[in-house]
mmCIF file of C-alpha atoms in Angstrom:
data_model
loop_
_atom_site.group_PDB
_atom_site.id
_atom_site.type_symbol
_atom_site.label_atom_id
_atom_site.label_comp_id
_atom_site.label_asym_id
_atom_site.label_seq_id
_atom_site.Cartn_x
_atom_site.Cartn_y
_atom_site.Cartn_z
ATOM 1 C CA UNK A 1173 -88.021 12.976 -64.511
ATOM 2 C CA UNK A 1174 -84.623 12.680 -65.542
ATOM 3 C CA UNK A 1175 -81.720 14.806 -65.247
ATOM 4 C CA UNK A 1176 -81.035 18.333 -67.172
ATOM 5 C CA UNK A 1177 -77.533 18.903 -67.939
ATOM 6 C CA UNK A 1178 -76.270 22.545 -68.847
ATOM 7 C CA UNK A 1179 -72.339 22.860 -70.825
ATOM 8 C CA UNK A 1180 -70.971 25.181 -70.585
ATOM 9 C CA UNK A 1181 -68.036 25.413 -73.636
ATOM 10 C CA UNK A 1182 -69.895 23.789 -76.239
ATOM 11 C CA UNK A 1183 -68.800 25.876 -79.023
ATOM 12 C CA UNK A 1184 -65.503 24.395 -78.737
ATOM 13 C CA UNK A 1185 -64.480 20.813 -80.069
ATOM 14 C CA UNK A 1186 -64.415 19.067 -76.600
ATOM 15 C CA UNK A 1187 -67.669 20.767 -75.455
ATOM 16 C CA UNK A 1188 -69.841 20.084 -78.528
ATOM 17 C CA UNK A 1189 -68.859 16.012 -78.026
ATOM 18 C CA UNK A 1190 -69.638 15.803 -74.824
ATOM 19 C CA UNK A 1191 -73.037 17.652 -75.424
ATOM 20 C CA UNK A 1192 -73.732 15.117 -78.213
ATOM 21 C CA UNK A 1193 -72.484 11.885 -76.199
ATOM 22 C CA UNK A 1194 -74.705 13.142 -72.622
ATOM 23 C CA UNK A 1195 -77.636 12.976 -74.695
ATOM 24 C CA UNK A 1196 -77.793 9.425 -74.699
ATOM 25 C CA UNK A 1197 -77.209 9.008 -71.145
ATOM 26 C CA UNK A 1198 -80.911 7.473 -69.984
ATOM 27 C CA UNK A 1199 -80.666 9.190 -66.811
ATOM 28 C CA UNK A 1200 -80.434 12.148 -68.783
ATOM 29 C CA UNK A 1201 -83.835 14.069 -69.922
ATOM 30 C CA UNK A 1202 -82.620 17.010 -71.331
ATOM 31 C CA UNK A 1203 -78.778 19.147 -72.458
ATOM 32 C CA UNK A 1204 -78.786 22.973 -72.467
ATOM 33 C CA UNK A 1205 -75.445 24.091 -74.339
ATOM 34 C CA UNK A 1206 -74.315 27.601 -73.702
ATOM 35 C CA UNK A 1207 -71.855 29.649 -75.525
ATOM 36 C CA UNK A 1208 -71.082 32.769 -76.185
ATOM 37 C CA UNK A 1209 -70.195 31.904 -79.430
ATOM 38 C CA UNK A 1210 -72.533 29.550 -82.414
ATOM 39 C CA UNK A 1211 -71.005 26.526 -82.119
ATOM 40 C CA UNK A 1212 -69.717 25.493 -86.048
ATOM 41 C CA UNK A 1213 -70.740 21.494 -85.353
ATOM 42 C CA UNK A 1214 -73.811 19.582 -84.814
ATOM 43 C CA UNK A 1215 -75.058 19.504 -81.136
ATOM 44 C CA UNK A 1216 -77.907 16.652 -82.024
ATOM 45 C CA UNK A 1217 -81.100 17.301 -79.715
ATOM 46 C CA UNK A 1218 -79.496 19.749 -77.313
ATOM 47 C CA UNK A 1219 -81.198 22.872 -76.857
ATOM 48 C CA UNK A 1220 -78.068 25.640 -77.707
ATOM 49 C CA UNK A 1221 -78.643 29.703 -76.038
ATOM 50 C CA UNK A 1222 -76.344 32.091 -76.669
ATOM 51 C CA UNK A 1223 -75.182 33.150 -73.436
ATOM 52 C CA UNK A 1224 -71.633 34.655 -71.941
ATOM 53 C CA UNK A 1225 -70.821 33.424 -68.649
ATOM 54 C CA UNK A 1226 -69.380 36.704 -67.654
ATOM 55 C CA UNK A 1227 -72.291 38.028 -67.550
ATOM 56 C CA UNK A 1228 -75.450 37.895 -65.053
ATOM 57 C CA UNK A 1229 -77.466 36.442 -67.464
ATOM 58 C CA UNK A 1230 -76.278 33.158 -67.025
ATOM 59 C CA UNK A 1231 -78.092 32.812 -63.864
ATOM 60 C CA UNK A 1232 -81.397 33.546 -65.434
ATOM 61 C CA UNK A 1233 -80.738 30.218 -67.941
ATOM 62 C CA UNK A 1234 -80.094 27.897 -65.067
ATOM 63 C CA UNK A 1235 -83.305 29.300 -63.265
ATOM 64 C CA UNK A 1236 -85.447 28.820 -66.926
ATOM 65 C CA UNK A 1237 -84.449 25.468 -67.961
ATOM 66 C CA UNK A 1238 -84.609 24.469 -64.073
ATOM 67 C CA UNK A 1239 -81.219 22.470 -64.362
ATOM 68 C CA UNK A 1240 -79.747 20.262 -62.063
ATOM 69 C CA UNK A 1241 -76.541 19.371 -63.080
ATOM 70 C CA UNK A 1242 -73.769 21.377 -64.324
ATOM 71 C CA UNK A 1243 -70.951 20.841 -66.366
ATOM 72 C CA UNK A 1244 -68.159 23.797 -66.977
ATOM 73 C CA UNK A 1245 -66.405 22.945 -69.484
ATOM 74 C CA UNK A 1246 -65.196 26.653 -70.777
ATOM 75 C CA UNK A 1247 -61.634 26.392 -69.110
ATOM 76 C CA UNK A 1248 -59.150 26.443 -71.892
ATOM 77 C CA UNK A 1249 -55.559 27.525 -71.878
ATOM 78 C CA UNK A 1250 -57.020 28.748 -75.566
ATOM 79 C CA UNK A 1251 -59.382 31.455 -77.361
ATOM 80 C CA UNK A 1252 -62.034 29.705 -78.472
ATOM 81 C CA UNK A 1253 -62.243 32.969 -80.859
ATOM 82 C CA UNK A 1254 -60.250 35.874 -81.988
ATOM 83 C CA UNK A 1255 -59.410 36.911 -78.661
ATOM 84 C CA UNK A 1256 -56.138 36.753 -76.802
ATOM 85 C CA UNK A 1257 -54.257 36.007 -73.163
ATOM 86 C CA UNK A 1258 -56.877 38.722 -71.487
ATOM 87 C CA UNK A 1259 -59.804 37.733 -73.118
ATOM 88 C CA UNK A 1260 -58.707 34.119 -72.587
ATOM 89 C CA UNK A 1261 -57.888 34.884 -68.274
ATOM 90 C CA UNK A 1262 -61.869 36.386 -68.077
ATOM 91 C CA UNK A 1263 -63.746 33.596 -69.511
ATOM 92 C CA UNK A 1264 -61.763 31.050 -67.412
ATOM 93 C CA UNK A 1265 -61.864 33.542 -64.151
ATOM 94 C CA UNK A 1266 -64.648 36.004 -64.549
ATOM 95 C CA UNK A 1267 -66.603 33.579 -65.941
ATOM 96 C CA UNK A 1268 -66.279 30.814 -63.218
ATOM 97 C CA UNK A 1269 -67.381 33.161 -60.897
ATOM 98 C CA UNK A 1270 -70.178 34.327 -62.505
ATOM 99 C CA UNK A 1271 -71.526 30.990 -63.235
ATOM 100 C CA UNK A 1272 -70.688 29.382 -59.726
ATOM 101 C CA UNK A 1273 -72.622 32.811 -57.985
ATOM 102 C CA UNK A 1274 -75.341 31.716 -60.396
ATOM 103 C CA UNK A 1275 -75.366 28.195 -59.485
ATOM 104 C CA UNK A 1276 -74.928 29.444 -55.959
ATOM 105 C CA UNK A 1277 -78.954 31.109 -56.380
ATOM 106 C CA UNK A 1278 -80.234 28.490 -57.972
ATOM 107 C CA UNK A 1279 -81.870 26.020 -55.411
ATOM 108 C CA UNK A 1280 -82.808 23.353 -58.377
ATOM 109 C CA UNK A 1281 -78.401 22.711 -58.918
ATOM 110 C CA UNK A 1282 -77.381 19.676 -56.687
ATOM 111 C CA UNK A 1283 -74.127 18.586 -58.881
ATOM 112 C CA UNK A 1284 -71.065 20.196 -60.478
ATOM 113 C CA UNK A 1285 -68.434 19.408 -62.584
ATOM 114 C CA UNK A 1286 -65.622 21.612 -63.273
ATOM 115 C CA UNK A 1287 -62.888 20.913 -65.993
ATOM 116 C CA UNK A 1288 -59.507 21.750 -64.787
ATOM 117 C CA UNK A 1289 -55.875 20.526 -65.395
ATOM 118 C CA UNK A 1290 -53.051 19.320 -64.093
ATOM 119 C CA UNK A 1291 -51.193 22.546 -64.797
ATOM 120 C CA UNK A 1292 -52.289 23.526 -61.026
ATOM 121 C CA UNK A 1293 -49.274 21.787 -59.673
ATOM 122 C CA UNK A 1294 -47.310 24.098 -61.940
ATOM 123 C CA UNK A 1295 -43.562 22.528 -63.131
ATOM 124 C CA UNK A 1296 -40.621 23.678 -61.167
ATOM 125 C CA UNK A 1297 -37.004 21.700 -60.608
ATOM 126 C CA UNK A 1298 -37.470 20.777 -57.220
ATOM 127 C CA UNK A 1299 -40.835 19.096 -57.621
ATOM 128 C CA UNK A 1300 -41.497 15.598 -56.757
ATOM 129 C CA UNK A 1301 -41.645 12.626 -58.774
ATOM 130 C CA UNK A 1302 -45.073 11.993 -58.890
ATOM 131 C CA UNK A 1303 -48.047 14.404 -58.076
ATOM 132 C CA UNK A 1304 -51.074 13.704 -56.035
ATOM 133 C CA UNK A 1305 -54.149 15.383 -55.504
ATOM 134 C CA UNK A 1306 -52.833 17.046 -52.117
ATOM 135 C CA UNK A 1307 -49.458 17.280 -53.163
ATOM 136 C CA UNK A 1308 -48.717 21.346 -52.758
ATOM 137 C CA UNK A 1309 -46.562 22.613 -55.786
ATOM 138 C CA UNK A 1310 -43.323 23.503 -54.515
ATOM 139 C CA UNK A 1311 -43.826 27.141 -56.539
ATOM 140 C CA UNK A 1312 -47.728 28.278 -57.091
ATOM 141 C CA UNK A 1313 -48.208 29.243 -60.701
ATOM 142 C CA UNK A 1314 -47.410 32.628 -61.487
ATOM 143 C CA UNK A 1315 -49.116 33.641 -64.522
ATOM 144 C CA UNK A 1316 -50.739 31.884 -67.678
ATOM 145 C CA UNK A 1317 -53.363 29.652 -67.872
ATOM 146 C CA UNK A 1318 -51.942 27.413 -64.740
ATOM 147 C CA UNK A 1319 -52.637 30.443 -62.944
ATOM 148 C CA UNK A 1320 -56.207 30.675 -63.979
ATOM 149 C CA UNK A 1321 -56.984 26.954 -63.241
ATOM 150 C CA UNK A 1322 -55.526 27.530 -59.309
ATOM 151 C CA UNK A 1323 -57.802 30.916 -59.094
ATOM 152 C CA UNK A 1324 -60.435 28.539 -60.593
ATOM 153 C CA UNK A 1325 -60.301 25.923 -58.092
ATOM 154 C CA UNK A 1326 -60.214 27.926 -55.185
ATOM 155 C CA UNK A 1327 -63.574 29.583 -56.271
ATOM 156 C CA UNK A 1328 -65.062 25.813 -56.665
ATOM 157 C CA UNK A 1329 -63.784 25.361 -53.099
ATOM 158 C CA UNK A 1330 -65.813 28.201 -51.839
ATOM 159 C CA UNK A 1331 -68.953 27.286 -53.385
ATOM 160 C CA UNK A 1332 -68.827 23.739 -52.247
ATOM 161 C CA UNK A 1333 -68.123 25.482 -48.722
ATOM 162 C CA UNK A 1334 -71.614 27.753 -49.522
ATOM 163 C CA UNK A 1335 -73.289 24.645 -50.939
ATOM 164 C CA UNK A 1336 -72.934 21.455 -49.371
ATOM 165 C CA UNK A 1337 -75.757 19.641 -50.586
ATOM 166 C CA UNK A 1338 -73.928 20.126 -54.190
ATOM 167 C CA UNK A 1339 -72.011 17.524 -54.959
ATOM 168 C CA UNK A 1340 -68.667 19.112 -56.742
ATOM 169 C CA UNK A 1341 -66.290 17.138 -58.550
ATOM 170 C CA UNK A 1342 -63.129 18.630 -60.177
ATOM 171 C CA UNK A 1343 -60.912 16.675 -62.885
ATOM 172 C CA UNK A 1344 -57.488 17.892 -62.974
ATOM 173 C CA UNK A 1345 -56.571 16.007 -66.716
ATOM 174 C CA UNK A 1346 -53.018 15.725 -67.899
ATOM 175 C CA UNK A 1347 -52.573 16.974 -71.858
ATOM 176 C CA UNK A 1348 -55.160 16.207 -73.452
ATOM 177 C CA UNK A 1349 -54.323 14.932 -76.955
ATOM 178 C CA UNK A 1350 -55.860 13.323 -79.708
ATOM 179 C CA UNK A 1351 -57.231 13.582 -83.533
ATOM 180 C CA UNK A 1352 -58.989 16.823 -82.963
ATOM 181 C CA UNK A 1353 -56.966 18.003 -80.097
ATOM 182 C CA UNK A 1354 -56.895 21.750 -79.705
ATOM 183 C CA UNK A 1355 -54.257 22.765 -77.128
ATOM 184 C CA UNK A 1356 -50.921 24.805 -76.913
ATOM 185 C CA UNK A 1357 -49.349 21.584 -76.592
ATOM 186 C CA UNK A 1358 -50.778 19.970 -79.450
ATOM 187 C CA UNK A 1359 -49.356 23.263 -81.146
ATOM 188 C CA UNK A 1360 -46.385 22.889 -80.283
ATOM 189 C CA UNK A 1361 -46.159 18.731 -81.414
ATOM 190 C CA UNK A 1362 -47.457 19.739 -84.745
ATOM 191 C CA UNK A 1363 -44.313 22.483 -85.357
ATOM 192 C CA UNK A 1364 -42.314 20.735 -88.032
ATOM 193 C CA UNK A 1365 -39.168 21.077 -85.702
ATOM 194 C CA UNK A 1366 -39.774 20.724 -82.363
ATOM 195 C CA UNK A 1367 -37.527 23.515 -80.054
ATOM 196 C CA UNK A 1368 -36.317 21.851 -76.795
ATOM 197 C CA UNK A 1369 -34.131 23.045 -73.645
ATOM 198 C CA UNK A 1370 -30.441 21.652 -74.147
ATOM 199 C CA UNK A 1371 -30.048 19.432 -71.332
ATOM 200 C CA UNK A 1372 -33.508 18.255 -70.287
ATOM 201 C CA UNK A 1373 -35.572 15.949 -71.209
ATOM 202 C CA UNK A 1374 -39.273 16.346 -69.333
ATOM 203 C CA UNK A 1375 -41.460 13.424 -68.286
ATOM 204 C CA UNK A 1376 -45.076 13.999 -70.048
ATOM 205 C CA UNK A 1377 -48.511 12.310 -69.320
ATOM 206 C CA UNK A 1378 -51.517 12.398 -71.883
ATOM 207 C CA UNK A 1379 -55.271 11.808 -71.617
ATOM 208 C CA UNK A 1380 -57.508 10.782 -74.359
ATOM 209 C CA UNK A 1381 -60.391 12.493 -76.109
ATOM 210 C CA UNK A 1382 -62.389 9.970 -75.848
ATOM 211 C CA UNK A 1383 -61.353 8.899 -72.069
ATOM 212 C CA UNK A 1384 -62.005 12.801 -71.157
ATOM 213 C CA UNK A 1385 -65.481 12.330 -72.781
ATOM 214 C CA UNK A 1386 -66.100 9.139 -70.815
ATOM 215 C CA UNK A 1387 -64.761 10.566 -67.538
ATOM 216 C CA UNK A 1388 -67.165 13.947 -67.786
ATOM 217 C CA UNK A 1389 -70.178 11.368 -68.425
ATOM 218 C CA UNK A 1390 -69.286 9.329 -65.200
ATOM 219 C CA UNK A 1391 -68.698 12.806 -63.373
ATOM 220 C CA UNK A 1392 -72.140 14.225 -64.385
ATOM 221 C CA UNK A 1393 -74.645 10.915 -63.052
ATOM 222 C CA UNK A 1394 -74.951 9.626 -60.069
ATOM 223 C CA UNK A 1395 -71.677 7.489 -58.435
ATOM 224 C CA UNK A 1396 -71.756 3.876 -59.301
ATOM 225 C CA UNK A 1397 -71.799 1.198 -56.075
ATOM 226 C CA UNK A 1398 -68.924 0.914 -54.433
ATOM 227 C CA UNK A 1399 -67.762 4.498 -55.924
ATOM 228 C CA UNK A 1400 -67.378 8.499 -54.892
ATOM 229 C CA UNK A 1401 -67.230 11.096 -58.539
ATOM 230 C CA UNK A 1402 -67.425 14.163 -55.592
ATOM 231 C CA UNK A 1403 -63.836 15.628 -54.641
ATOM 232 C CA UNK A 1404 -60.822 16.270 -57.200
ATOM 233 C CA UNK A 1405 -59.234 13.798 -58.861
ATOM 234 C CA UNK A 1406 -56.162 13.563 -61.598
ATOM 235 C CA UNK A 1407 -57.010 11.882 -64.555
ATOM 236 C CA UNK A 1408 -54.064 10.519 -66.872
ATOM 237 C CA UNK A 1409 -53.466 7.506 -68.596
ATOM 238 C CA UNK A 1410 -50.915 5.236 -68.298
ATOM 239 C CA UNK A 1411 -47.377 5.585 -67.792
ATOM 240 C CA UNK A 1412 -45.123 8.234 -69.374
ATOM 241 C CA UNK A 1413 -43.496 9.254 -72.547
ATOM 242 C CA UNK A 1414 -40.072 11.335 -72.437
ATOM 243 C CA UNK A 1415 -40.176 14.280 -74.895
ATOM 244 C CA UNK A 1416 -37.766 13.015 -76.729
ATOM 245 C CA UNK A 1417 -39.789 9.538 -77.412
ATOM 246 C CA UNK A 1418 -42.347 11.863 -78.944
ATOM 247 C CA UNK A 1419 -39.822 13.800 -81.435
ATOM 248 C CA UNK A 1420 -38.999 9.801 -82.543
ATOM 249 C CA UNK A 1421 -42.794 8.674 -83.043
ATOM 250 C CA UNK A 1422 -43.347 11.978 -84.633
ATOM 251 C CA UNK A 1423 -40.756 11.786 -87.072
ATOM 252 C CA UNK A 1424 -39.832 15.105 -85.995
ATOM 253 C CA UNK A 1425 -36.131 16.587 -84.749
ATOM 254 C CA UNK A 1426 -35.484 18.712 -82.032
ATOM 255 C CA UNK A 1427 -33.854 21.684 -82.039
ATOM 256 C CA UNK A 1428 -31.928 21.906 -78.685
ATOM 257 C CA UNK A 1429 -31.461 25.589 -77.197
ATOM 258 C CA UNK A 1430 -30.276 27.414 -74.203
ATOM 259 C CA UNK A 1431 -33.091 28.252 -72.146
ATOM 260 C CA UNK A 1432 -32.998 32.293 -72.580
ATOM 261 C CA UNK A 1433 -33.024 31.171 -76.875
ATOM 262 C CA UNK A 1434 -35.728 28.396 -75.914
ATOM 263 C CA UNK A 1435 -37.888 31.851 -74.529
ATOM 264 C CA UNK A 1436 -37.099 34.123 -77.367
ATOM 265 C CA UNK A 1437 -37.850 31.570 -79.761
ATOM 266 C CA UNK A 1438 -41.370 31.155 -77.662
ATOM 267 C CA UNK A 1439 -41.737 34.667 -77.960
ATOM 268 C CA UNK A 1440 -41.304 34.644 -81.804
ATOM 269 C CA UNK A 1441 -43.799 32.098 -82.710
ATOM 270 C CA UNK A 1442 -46.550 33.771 -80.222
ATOM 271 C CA UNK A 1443 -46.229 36.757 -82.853
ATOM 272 C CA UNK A 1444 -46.112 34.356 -85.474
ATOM 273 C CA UNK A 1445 -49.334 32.594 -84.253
ATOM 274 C CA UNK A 1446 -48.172 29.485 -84.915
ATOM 275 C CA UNK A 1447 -48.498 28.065 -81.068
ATOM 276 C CA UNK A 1448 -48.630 29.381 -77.752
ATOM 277 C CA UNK A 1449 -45.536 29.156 -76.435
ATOM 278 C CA UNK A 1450 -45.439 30.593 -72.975
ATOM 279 C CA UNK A 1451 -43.660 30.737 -70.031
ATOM 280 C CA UNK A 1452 -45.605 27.966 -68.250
ATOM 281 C CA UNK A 1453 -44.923 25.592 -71.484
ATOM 282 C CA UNK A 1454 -41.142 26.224 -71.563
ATOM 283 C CA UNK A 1455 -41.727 25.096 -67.844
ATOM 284 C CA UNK A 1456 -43.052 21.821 -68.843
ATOM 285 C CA UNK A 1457 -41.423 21.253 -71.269
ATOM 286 C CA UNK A 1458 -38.212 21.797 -69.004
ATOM 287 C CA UNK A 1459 -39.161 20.305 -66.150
ATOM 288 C CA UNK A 1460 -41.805 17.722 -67.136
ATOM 289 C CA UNK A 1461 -44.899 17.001 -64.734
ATOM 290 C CA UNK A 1462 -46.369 13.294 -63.548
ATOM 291 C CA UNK A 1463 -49.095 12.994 -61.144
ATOM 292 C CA UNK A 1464 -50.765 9.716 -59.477
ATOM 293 C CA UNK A 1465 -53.679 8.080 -60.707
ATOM 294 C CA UNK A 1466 -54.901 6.077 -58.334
ATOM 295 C CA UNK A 1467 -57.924 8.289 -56.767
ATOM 296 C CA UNK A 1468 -59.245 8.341 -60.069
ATOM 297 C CA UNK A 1469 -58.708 4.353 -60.205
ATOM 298 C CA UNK A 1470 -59.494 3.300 -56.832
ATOM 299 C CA UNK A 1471 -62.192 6.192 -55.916
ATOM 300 C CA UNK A 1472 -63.727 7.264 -59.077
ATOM 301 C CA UNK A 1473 -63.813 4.206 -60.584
ATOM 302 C CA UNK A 1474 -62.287 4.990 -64.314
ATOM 303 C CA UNK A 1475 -60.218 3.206 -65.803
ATOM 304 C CA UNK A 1476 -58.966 4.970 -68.722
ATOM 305 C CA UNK A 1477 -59.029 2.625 -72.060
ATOM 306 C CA UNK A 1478 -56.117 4.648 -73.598
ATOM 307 C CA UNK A 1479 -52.175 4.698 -72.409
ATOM 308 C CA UNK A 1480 -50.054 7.572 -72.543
ATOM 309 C CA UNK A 1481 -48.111 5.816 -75.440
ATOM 310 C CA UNK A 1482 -51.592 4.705 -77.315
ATOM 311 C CA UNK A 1483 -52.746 8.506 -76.806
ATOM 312 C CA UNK A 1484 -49.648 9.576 -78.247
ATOM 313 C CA UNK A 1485 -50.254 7.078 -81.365
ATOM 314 C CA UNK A 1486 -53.560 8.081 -82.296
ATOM 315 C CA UNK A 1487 -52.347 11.736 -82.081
ATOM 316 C CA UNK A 1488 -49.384 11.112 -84.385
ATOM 317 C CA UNK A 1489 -51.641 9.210 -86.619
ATOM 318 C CA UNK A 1490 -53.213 12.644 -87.319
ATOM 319 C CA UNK A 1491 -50.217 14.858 -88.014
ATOM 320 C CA UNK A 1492 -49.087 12.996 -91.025
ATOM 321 C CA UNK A 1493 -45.003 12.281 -91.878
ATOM 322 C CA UNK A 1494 -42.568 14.315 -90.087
ATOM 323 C CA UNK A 1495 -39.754 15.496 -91.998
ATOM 324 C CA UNK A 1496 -37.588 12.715 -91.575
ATOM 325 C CA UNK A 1497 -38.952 8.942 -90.566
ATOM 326 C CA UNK A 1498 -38.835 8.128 -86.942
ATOM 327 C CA UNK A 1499 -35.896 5.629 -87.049
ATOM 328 C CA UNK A 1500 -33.838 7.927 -88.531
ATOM 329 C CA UNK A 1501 -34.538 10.611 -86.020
ATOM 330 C CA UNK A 1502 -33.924 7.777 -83.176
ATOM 331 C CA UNK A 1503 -30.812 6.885 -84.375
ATOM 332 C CA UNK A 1504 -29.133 10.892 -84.459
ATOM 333 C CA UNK A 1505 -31.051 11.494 -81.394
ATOM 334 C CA UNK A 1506 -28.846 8.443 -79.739
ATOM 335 C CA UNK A 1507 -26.049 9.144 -81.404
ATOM 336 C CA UNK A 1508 -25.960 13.131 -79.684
ATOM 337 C CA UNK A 1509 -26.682 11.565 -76.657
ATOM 338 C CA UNK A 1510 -23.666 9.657 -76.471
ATOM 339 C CA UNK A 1511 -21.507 12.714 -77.637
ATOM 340 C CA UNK A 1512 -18.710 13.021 -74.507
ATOM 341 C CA UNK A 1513 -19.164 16.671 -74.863
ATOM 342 C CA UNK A 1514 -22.893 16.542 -74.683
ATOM 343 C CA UNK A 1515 -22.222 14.071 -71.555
ATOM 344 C CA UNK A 1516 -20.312 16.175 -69.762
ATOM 345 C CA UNK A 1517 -22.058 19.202 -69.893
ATOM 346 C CA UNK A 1518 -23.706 19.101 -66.467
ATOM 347 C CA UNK A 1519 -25.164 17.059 -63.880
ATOM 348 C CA UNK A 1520 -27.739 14.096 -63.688
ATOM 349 C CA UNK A 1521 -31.136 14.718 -63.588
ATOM 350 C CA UNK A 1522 -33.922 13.089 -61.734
ATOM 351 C CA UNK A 1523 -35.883 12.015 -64.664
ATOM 352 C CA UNK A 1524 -37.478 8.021 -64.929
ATOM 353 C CA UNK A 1525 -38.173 6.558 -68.359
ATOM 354 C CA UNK A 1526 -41.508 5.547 -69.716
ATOM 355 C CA UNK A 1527 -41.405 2.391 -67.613
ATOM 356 C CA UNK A 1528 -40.726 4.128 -64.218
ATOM 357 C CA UNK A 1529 -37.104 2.907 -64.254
ATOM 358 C CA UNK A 1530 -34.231 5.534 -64.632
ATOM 359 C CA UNK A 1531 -32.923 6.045 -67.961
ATOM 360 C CA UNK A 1532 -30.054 5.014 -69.902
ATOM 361 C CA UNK A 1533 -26.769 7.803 -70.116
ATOM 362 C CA UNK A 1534 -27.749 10.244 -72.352
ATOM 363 C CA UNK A 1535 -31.809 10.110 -71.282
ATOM 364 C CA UNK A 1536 -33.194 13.223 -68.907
ATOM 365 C CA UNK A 1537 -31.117 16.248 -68.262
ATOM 366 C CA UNK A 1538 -26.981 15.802 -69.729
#
């Protein structure tokens, strides 16, 4: 008999494609979705129950559908609904470790995938250049979704310590970004001007859709020859795009703030509901955040088939004009830079370009 595959998350956009690609895995027999929530798109053959994962009940699904393999995907920095931070915190919390006691009972589970994200490593000034998997954060997360994904993890850790015949793999994915993406990030790339922190100018990574999709599928089967999908691994595509390359290929400009205006500003559009703008993003989007690939290359075996840049694209593609066409933004954004008050108005920053190689005068933090 083949495999049976429970999702968790597949009410949400991400969740309900990777229920409908599994399904025509061969070692794959049958996909139980689970939701709280209806999902509002097609999940082909997949058998869909209605179930919180906050509550006990979940257990009770694992033991009927006798399932083997499970894939958590309900870890969002997002409501899928209605709902807001707190409701938000239990489903990615609570809910992991309601699900991972259930998995923890049921003796038929021997694999586990958890979605989480690179926010773990958090995004501080003194970090270094490049993250990898065992790189500690030089300052733990101290609120906000990156918060939730480090309480996360460390429950995964426990149950692998409970259940060592499960095999556990956790993917730590950069910004996830695409046509559909659904993200506080994507948010915030889709304002029609963009609010930045005067005198920074953060390195960014994205992942794919479609390269998260194919990821999860290699995750959820058995490891090709030659190949380990058990342990935690960073998944990103190539290279790196400054935030201010993606105001140009947007088409969109930046409005440059202090950092206390950059947080009431945040503060304003939360209210507004236009994006999430918390604390943790203004971190990011200060500080930046790169981590190595190479475990997922060299271990895992993936090889994502989008760049960073070519993620970027097929995002932009999706948003339409900006207000102004990209050139035009590129040529005031150089011209600022090379204002001798704007150069002089602090130190050099540590920030690389998109190639690895530092930037020109003007690039990273003025």
């Amino acid at each position: 008999m083949g495999k049976v595959v429970l999702v968790t998350g597949a009410a949400r956009q991400l969740g309900g494609r990777f229920v409908r690609r599994i399904q025509g895995d061969p070692e794959v027999d049958r996909v139980i979705a689970v939701d709280a929530v209806a999902p509002g798109h097609s999940l082909g053959d997949a058998r869909f129950v209605v179930a919180d994962i906050r509550r006990p009940t979940i257990a009770r699904v694992l033991a009927e559908h006798a399932v083997d393999t499970v894939v958590h995907l309900d870890v969002s920095a997002k409501s899928a609904g209605t709902g807001g931070r707190t409701a938000v915190k239990e489903i990615n919390v609570i809910g992991t470790m309601q699900l991972l006691g259930a998995c923890q009972k049921a003796p038929r589970v021997r694999r586990l995938v958890v979605k989480s994200s690179t926010n773990v490593y958090g995004s501080a000034p003194r970090d270094p250049a490049v993250f990898g998997e065992t790189t500690p954060p030089k300052s733990l997360p101290s609120g906000g979704f990156a918060k939730d994904v480090v309480e996360v993890e460390g429950y995964v850790r426990g149950f692998a310590r409970r259940r060592p015949d499960v095999a556990v793999c956790v993917l730590r994915f950069a910004n996830i970004l695409g046509p559909e993406a659904d993200s506080p990030l994507a948010d915030y790339l889709s304002l029609p001007v963009l609010p930045t922190v005067f005198g920074y100018d953060p390195r960014l990574q994205f992942v794919h859709e479609d390269d998260v999709l194919d990821v999860l599928g290699i995750a959820s089967r058995e490891p090709r020859r030659g190949t380990l999908n058990s342990g935690t691994f960073n998944i990103a595509g190539d290279g790196v795009l400054l935030l201010s390359q993606c105001a140009r290929r947007l088409g969109r400009p930046t409005m440059p703030l202090l950092l206390p205006a950059v947080t009431w500003v945040g503060q304003a559009l939360r209210r507004a509901g236009m994006t999430d703008f918390s604390p943790e993003q203004i971190r990011l989007l200060t500080h930046g955040r790169v981590v190595s690939t190479v475990q997922m290359r060299e271990t895992l075996g993936f090889h994502p088939a989008f760049t960073t840049a070519e993620t970027f694209a097929e995002f932009a593609r999706g948003q339409g004009p900006g207000l102004l066409p990209p050139e035009v933004v590129g040529r005031a954004v150089d011209r600022l830079a090379a204002a001798p008050f704007i150069g002089a108005a602090g130190g050099a920053s540590r920030i690389t370009g998109a190639d690895g190689t530092s930037p020109a005068p003007g690039a990273g933090r003025q």
